[in-house]
Coordinates of C-alpha atoms in Angstrom, one line a residue:
X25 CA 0.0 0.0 0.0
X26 CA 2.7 2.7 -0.7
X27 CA 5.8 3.6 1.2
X28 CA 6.4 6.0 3.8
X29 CA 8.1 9.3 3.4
X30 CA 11.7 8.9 2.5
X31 CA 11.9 5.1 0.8
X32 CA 10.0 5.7 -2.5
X33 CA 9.5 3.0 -4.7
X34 CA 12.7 4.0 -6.8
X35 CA 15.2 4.1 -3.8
X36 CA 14.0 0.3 -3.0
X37 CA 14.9 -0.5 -6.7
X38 CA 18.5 0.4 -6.6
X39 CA 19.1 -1.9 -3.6
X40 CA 20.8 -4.6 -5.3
X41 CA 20.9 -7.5 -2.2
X42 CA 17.3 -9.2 -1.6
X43 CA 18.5 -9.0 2.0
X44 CA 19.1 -5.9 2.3
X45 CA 15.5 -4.9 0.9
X46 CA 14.1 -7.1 3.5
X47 CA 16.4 -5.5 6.2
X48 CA 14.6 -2.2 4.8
X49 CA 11.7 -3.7 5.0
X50 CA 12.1 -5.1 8.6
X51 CA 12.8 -2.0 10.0
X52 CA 10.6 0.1 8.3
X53 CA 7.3 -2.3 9.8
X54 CA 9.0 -2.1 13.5
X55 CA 8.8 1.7 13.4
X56 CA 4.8 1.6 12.1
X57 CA 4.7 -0.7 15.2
X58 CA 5.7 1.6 17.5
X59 CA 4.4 5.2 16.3
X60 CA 1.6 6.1 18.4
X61 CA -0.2 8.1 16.1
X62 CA -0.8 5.3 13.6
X63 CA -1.5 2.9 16.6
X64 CA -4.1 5.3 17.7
X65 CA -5.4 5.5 14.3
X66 CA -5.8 1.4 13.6
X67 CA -7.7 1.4 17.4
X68 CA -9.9 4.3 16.3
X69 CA -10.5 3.2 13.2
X70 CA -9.7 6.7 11.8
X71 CA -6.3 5.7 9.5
X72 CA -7.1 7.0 6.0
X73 CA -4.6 5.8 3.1
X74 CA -4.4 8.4 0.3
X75 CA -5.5 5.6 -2.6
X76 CA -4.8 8.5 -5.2
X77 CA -1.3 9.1 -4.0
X78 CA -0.5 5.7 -3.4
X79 CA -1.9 4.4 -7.0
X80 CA 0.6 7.1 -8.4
X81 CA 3.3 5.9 -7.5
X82 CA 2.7 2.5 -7.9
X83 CA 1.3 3.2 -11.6
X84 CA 5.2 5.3 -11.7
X85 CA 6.8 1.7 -10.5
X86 CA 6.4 0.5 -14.6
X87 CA 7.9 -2.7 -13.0
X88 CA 4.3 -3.3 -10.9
X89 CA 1.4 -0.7 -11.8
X90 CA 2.0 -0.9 -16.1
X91 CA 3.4 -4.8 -16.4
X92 CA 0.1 -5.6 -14.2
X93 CA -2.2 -4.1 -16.7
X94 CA -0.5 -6.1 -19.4
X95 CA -1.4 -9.3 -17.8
X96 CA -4.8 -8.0 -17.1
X97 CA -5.2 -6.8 -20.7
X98 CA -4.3 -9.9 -21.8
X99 CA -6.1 -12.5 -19.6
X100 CA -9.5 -10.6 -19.8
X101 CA -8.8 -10.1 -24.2
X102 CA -8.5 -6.4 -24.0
X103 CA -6.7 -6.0 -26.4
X104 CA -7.9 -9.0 -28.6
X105 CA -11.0 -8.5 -28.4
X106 CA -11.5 -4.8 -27.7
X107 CA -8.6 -3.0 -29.3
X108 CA -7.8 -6.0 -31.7
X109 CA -3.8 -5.2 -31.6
X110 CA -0.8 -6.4 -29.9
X111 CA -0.6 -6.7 -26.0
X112 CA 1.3 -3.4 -25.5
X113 CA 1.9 -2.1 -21.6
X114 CA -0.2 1.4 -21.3
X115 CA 1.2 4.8 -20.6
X116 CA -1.7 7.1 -19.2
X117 CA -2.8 6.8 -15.6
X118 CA -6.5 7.8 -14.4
X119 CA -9.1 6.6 -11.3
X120 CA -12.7 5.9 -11.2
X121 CA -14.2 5.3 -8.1
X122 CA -18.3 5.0 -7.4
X123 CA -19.9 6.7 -4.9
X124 CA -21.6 5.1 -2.3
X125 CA -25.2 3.9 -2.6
X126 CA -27.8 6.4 -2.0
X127 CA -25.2 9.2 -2.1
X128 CA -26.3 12.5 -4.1
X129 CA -23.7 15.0 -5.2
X130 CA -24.7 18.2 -3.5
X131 CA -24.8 21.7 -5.0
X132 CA -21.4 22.8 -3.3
X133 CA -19.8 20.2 -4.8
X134 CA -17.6 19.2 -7.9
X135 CA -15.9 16.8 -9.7
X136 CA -12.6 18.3 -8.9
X137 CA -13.5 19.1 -5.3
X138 CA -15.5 16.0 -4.6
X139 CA -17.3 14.7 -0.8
X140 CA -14.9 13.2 1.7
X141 CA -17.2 10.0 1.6
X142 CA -16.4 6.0 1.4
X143 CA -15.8 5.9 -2.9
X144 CA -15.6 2.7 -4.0
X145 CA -12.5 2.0 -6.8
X146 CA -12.6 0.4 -10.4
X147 CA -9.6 -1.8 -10.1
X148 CA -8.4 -4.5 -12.7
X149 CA -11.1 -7.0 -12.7
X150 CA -12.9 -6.4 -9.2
X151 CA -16.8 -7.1 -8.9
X152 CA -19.2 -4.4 -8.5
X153 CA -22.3 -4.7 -8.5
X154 CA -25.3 -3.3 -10.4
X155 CA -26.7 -1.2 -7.6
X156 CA -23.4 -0.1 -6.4
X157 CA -22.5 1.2 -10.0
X158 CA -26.1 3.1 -10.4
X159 CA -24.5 6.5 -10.4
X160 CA -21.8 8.1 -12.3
X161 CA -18.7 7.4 -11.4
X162 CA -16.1 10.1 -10.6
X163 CA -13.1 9.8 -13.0
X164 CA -9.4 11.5 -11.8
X165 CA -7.4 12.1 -14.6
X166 CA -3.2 12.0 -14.2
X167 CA -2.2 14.8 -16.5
X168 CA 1.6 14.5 -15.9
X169 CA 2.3 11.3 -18.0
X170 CA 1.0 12.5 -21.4
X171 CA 1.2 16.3 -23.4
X172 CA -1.7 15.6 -25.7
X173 CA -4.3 19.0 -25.7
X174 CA -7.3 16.3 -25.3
X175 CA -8.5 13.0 -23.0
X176 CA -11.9 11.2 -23.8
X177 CA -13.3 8.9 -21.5
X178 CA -16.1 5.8 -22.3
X179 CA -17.4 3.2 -20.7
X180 CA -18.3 0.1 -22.7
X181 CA -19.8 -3.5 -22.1
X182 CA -17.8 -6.0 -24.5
X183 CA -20.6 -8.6 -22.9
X184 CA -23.8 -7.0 -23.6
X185 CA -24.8 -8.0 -26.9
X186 CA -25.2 -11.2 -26.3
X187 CA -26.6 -11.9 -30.4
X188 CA -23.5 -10.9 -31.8
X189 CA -19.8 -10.8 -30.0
X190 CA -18.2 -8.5 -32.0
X191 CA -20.3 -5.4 -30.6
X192 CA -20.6 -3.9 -27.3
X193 CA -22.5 -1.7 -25.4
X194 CA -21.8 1.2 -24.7
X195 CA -22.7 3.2 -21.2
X196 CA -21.0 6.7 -20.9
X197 CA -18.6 8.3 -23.6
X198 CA -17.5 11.8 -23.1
X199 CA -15.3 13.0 -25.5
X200 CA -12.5 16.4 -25.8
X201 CA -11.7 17.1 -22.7
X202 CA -9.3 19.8 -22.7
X203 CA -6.3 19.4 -20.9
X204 CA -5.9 20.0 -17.3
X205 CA -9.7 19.9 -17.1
X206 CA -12.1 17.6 -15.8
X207 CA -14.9 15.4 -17.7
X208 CA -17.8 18.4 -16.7
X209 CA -15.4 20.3 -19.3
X210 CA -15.7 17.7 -21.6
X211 CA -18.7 17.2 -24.6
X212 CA -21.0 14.2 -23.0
X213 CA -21.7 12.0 -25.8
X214 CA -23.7 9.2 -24.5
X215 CA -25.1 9.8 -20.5
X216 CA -24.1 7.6 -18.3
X217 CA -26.4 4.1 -17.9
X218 CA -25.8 2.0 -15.2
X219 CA -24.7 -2.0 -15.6
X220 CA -27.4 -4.1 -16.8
X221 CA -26.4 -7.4 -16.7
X222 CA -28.8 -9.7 -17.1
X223 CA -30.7 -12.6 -15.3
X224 CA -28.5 -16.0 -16.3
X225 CA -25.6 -14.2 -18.1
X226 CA -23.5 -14.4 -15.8
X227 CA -20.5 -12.3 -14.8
X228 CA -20.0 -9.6 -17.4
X229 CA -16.9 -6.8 -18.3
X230 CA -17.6 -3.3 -18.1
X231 CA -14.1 -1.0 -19.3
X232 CA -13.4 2.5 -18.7
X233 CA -11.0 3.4 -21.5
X234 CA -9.0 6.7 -21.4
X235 CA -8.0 7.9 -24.9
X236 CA -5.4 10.9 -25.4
X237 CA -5.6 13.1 -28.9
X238 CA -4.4 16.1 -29.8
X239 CA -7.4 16.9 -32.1
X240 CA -11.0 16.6 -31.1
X241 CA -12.6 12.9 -32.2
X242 CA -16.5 12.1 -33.2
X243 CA -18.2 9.9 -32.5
X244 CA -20.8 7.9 -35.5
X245 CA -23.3 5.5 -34.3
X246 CA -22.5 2.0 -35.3
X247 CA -25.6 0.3 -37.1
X248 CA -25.2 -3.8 -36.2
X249 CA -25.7 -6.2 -39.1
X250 CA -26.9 -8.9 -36.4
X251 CA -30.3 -8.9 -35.0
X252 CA -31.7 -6.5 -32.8
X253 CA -30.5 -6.8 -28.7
X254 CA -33.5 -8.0 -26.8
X255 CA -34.0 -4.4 -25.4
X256 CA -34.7 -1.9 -28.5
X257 CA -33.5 0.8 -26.3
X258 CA -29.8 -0.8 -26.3
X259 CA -29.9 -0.5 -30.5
X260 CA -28.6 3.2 -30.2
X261 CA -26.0 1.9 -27.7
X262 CA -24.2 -0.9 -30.2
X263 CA -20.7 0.2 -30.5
X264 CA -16.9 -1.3 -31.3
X265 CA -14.2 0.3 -29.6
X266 CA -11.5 -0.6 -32.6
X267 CA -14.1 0.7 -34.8
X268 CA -14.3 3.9 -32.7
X269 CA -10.9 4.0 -32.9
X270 CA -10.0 3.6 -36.6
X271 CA -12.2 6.0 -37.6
X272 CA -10.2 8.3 -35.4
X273 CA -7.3 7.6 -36.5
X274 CA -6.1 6.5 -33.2
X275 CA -3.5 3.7 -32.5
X276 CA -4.1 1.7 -29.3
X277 CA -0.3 1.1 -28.1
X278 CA 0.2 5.2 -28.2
X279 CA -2.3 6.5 -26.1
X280 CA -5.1 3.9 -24.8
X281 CA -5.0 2.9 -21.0
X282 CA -8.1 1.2 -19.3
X283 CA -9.8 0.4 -15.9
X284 CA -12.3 -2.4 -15.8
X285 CA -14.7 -4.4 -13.2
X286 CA -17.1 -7.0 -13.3
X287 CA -20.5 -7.2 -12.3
X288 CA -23.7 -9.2 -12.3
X289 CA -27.4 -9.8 -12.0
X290 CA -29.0 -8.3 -8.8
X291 CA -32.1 -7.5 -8.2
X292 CA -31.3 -4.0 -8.9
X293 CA -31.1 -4.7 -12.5
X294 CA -34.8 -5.8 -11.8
X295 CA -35.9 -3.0 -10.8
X296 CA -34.8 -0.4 -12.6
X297 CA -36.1 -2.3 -16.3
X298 CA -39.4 -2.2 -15.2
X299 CA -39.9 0.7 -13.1
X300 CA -37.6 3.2 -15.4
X301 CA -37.2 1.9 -18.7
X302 CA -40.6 0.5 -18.2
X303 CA -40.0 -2.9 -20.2
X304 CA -39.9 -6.4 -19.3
X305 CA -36.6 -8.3 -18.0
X306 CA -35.1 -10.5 -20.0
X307 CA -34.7 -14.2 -18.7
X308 CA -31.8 -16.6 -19.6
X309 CA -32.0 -20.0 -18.1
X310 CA -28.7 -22.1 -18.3
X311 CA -29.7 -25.7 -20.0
X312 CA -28.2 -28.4 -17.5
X313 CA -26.6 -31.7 -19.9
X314 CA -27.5 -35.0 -19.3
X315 CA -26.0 -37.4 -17.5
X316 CA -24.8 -40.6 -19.0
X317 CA -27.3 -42.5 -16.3
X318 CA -30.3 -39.9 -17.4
X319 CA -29.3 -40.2 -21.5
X320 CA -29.2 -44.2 -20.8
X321 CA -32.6 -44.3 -18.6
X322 CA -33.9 -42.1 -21.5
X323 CA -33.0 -44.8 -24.1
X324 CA -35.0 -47.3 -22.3
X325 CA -37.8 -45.5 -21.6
X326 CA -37.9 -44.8 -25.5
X327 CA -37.5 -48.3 -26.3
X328 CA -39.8 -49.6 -24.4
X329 CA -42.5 -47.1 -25.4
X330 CA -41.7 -47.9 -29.0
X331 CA -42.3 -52.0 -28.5
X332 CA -45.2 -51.7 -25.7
X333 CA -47.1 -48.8 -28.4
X334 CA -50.4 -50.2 -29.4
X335 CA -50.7 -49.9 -33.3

């Protein structure tokens, strides 16, 4: 979770002996032991970790924060599926984090200057669920590891059009936003709609992607040659991120880094299709197999009938 003041992450690299890291190490974890004011913290429950500081400089550390989102990009088929290029290790560096349930942004605040409240973080691969992820999500953008004059931020399901794999759907894009700004500064080109993952599906991806540019993009609704999704609301949603990309003129490896979770059915998702969108649920039920005792019993059973039947 970070080092204390005085042993950054780079110092620790240029120790060359194993044992002397651990000696570090060692001694550093006796003197947390023994400092009263973290001791009082732990007993209080009032020790606050600075997540945004601490995922800096582990995000800096390109032998932890980038290699890890590598190996996530490559065990969840980011870039296979998603980007369709080459596993490449991603430069930019941004946060989201939901608010908690039932929280409402207030007048007084912004999305620079947000609540001192409980957020809760878009990791590599954690699970959120549908009613945690209801409202939009705050997004902190690290302006220091890239010049570009623009950022765009989306948010995209590559497991929502469940007709066709090759398109997604996508829940929040805002696009141009100018640099050293935050996403209120930015053009909103889809709102933000909250997971819908549905009944039976299973466990689906949701990706924040953070694109840099240095001249504004568009974005062109993509027209599916499948069949219709089994919501008709979801049609003007049907996107492709390398789609969205080519017609940019934006390459992946240069200046795409991502954030994902996973979420699934709750009865949330229930709720808010029939009450707000005012349509029925859809309902996938997963067919069991057979047995080889219950396709052999079924033999039987089918044999028998056929020499017992009465012509």
């Amino acid at each position: 979770m970070g080092l204390p003041p005085g042993y950054t992450a780079r110092v620790l690299r240029t120790i060359s002996s194993s044992k002397a890291s651990r000696h570090i190490r060692a001694a550093l974890r006796r003197k947390n032991e023994f400092d009263p004011v973290l001791e009082r913290g732990a007993r209080y429950d009032t020790t606050r970790i600075p997540v945004r500081e601490v995922n800096r400089e582990w995000w800096h550390n390109a032998l932890s924060g980038r290699r890890a989102h590598l190996r996530i990009g490559i065990y969840y088929e980011i870039f296979q599926q998603l980007l369709q290029c080459s596993p490449y290790t991603p430069i930019g560096n941004f946060t989201v984090t939901y608010p908690p349930i039932g929280y409402k942004q207030s007048n007084a605040e912004s999305a620079d200057h947000p609540a001192e409240v409980e957020q809760m973080p878009v990791l590599l691969g954690n699970t959120i669920l549908p009613k945690s992820a209801a409202v939009q999500p705050n997004v902190d953008i690290d302006w220091s590891l890239f010049n570009t004059e623009y950022a765009s931020v989306f948010l995209t399901n590559p497991d929502g059009y469940l007709i066709d794999t090759q398109y997604e759907i996508l829940h929040w894009l805002v696009t141009n936003i100018p640099r050293g700004k935050s996403l209120v500064d930015g053009q909103v080109m889809k709102e933000y709609m909250r997971p819908l993952p549905f009944y039976g599906t299973g466990l689906h991806r949701f990706v924040f992607f953070l694109i840099e540019h240095n001249k504004p993009i568009t974005y062109t609704h993509t027209q599916a040659s499948s069949p219709s999704p089994p919501i008709s609301k979801f049609e003007e949603r049907i996107f492709q991120t390398s789609k969205f990309l080519s017609d940019n003129q934006i390459v992946p490896s240069e200046c795409v880094s991502f954030r994902l979770f996973q979420s699934m059915w709750d009865t949330s998702v229930s709720t808010y299709l029939i009450e707000e969108l005012k349509i029925a649920e859809p309902y996938y039920k997963f067919d069991v197999p057979l047995t080889r005792g219950q396709i052999k019993h079924n033999k039987i059973r089918e044999v028998r009938s056929n020499k017992f039947r009465i012509k």
